[in-house]
Coordinates of N, CA and C in Angstrom, one line a residue:
X2 N 25.6 -8.1 -8.1 CA 26.6 -8.1 -9.0 C 27.2 -9.5 -9.3
X3 N 27.3 -10.3 -8.4 CA 27.8 -11.6 -8.6 C 27.0 -12.5 -9.5
X4 N 25.7 -12.2 -9.5 CA 24.8 -13.0 -10.4 C 24.6 -12.4 -11.7
X5 N 25.2 -11.2 -12.0 CA 25.0 -10.5 -13.2 C 23.5 -10.0 -13.4
X6 N 22.9 -9.7 -12.3 CA 21.5 -9.2 -12.4 C 21.4 -7.8 -12.0
X7 N 20.3 -7.2 -12.5 CA 20.0 -5.8 -12.1 C 18.6 -5.8 -11.5
X8 N 18.5 -5.1 -10.4 CA 17.2 -4.9 -9.7 C 16.8 -3.5 -9.6
X9 N 15.6 -3.1 -10.1 CA 15.2 -1.7 -10.0 C 14.1 -1.6 -9.0
X10 N 14.3 -0.7 -8.0 CA 13.4 -0.5 -6.9 C 12.9 0.9 -7.0
X11 N 11.6 1.1 -6.9 CA 11.0 2.5 -6.9 C 10.5 2.7 -5.5
X12 N 11.0 3.7 -4.8 CA 10.7 3.9 -3.4 C 10.7 5.4 -3.1
X13 N 10.0 5.8 -2.0 CA 10.1 7.1 -1.4 C 10.9 7.0 -0.1
X14 N 11.4 5.8 0.2 CA 12.1 5.6 1.5 C 13.6 5.9 1.3
X15 N 14.1 6.9 2.1 CA 15.5 7.2 2.0 C 16.3 6.0 2.6
X16 N 15.8 5.3 3.5 CA 16.5 4.1 4.1 C 16.7 3.1 3.0
X17 N 15.7 2.8 2.2 CA 15.9 1.8 1.1 C 16.9 2.4 0.1
X18 N 16.7 3.6 -0.3 CA 17.6 4.2 -1.3 C 19.1 4.2 -0.9
X19 N 19.3 4.4 0.4 CA 20.7 4.4 0.9 C 21.4 3.1 0.8
X20 N 20.7 2.0 0.6 CA 21.3 0.7 0.4 C 21.6 0.4 -1.1
X21 N 21.3 1.3 -2.0 CA 21.4 1.1 -3.4 C 22.8 1.5 -3.9
X22 N 23.3 0.8 -4.9 CA 24.6 1.2 -5.5 C 24.5 2.5 -6.3
X23 N 23.3 2.8 -6.9 CA 23.1 4.0 -7.7 C 21.6 4.4 -7.4
X24 N 21.4 5.8 -7.3 CA 20.1 6.3 -7.1 C 19.8 7.4 -8.1
X25 N 18.6 7.3 -8.7 CA 18.1 8.3 -9.7 C 16.8 8.9 -9.2
X26 N 16.6 10.1 -9.5 CA 15.4 10.8 -9.1 C 14.6 11.2 -10.4
X27 N 13.3 11.3 -10.3 CA 12.5 11.7 -11.4 C 12.2 13.2 -11.2
X28 N 12.7 14.0 -12.2 CA 12.5 15.5 -12.1 C 12.1 15.9 -13.5
X29 N 10.9 16.6 -13.5 CA 10.4 17.2 -14.8 C 10.4 16.1 -15.9
X30 N 9.8 15.0 -15.5 CA 9.6 13.8 -16.4 C 10.9 13.2 -17.0
X31 N 12.0 13.5 -16.3 CA 13.3 12.9 -16.7 C 14.0 12.3 -15.5
X32 N 14.8 11.2 -15.8 CA 15.6 10.6 -14.7 C 16.9 11.4 -14.6
X33 N 17.3 11.7 -13.3 CA 18.5 12.4 -13.1 C 19.3 11.6 -12.0
X34 N 20.6 11.5 -12.1 CA 21.3 10.8 -11.1 C 21.3 11.7 -9.8
X35 N 21.0 11.0 -8.7 CA 20.9 11.8 -7.4 C 22.3 12.0 -6.8

């Protein structure tokens, strides 16, 4: 946030996802907020 950057990470790891500010899942070919 301090650098004004966005990083998108694609993972199956819950541990990695837990460190994110926002998490989205792919369901039925659409992104949904988890």
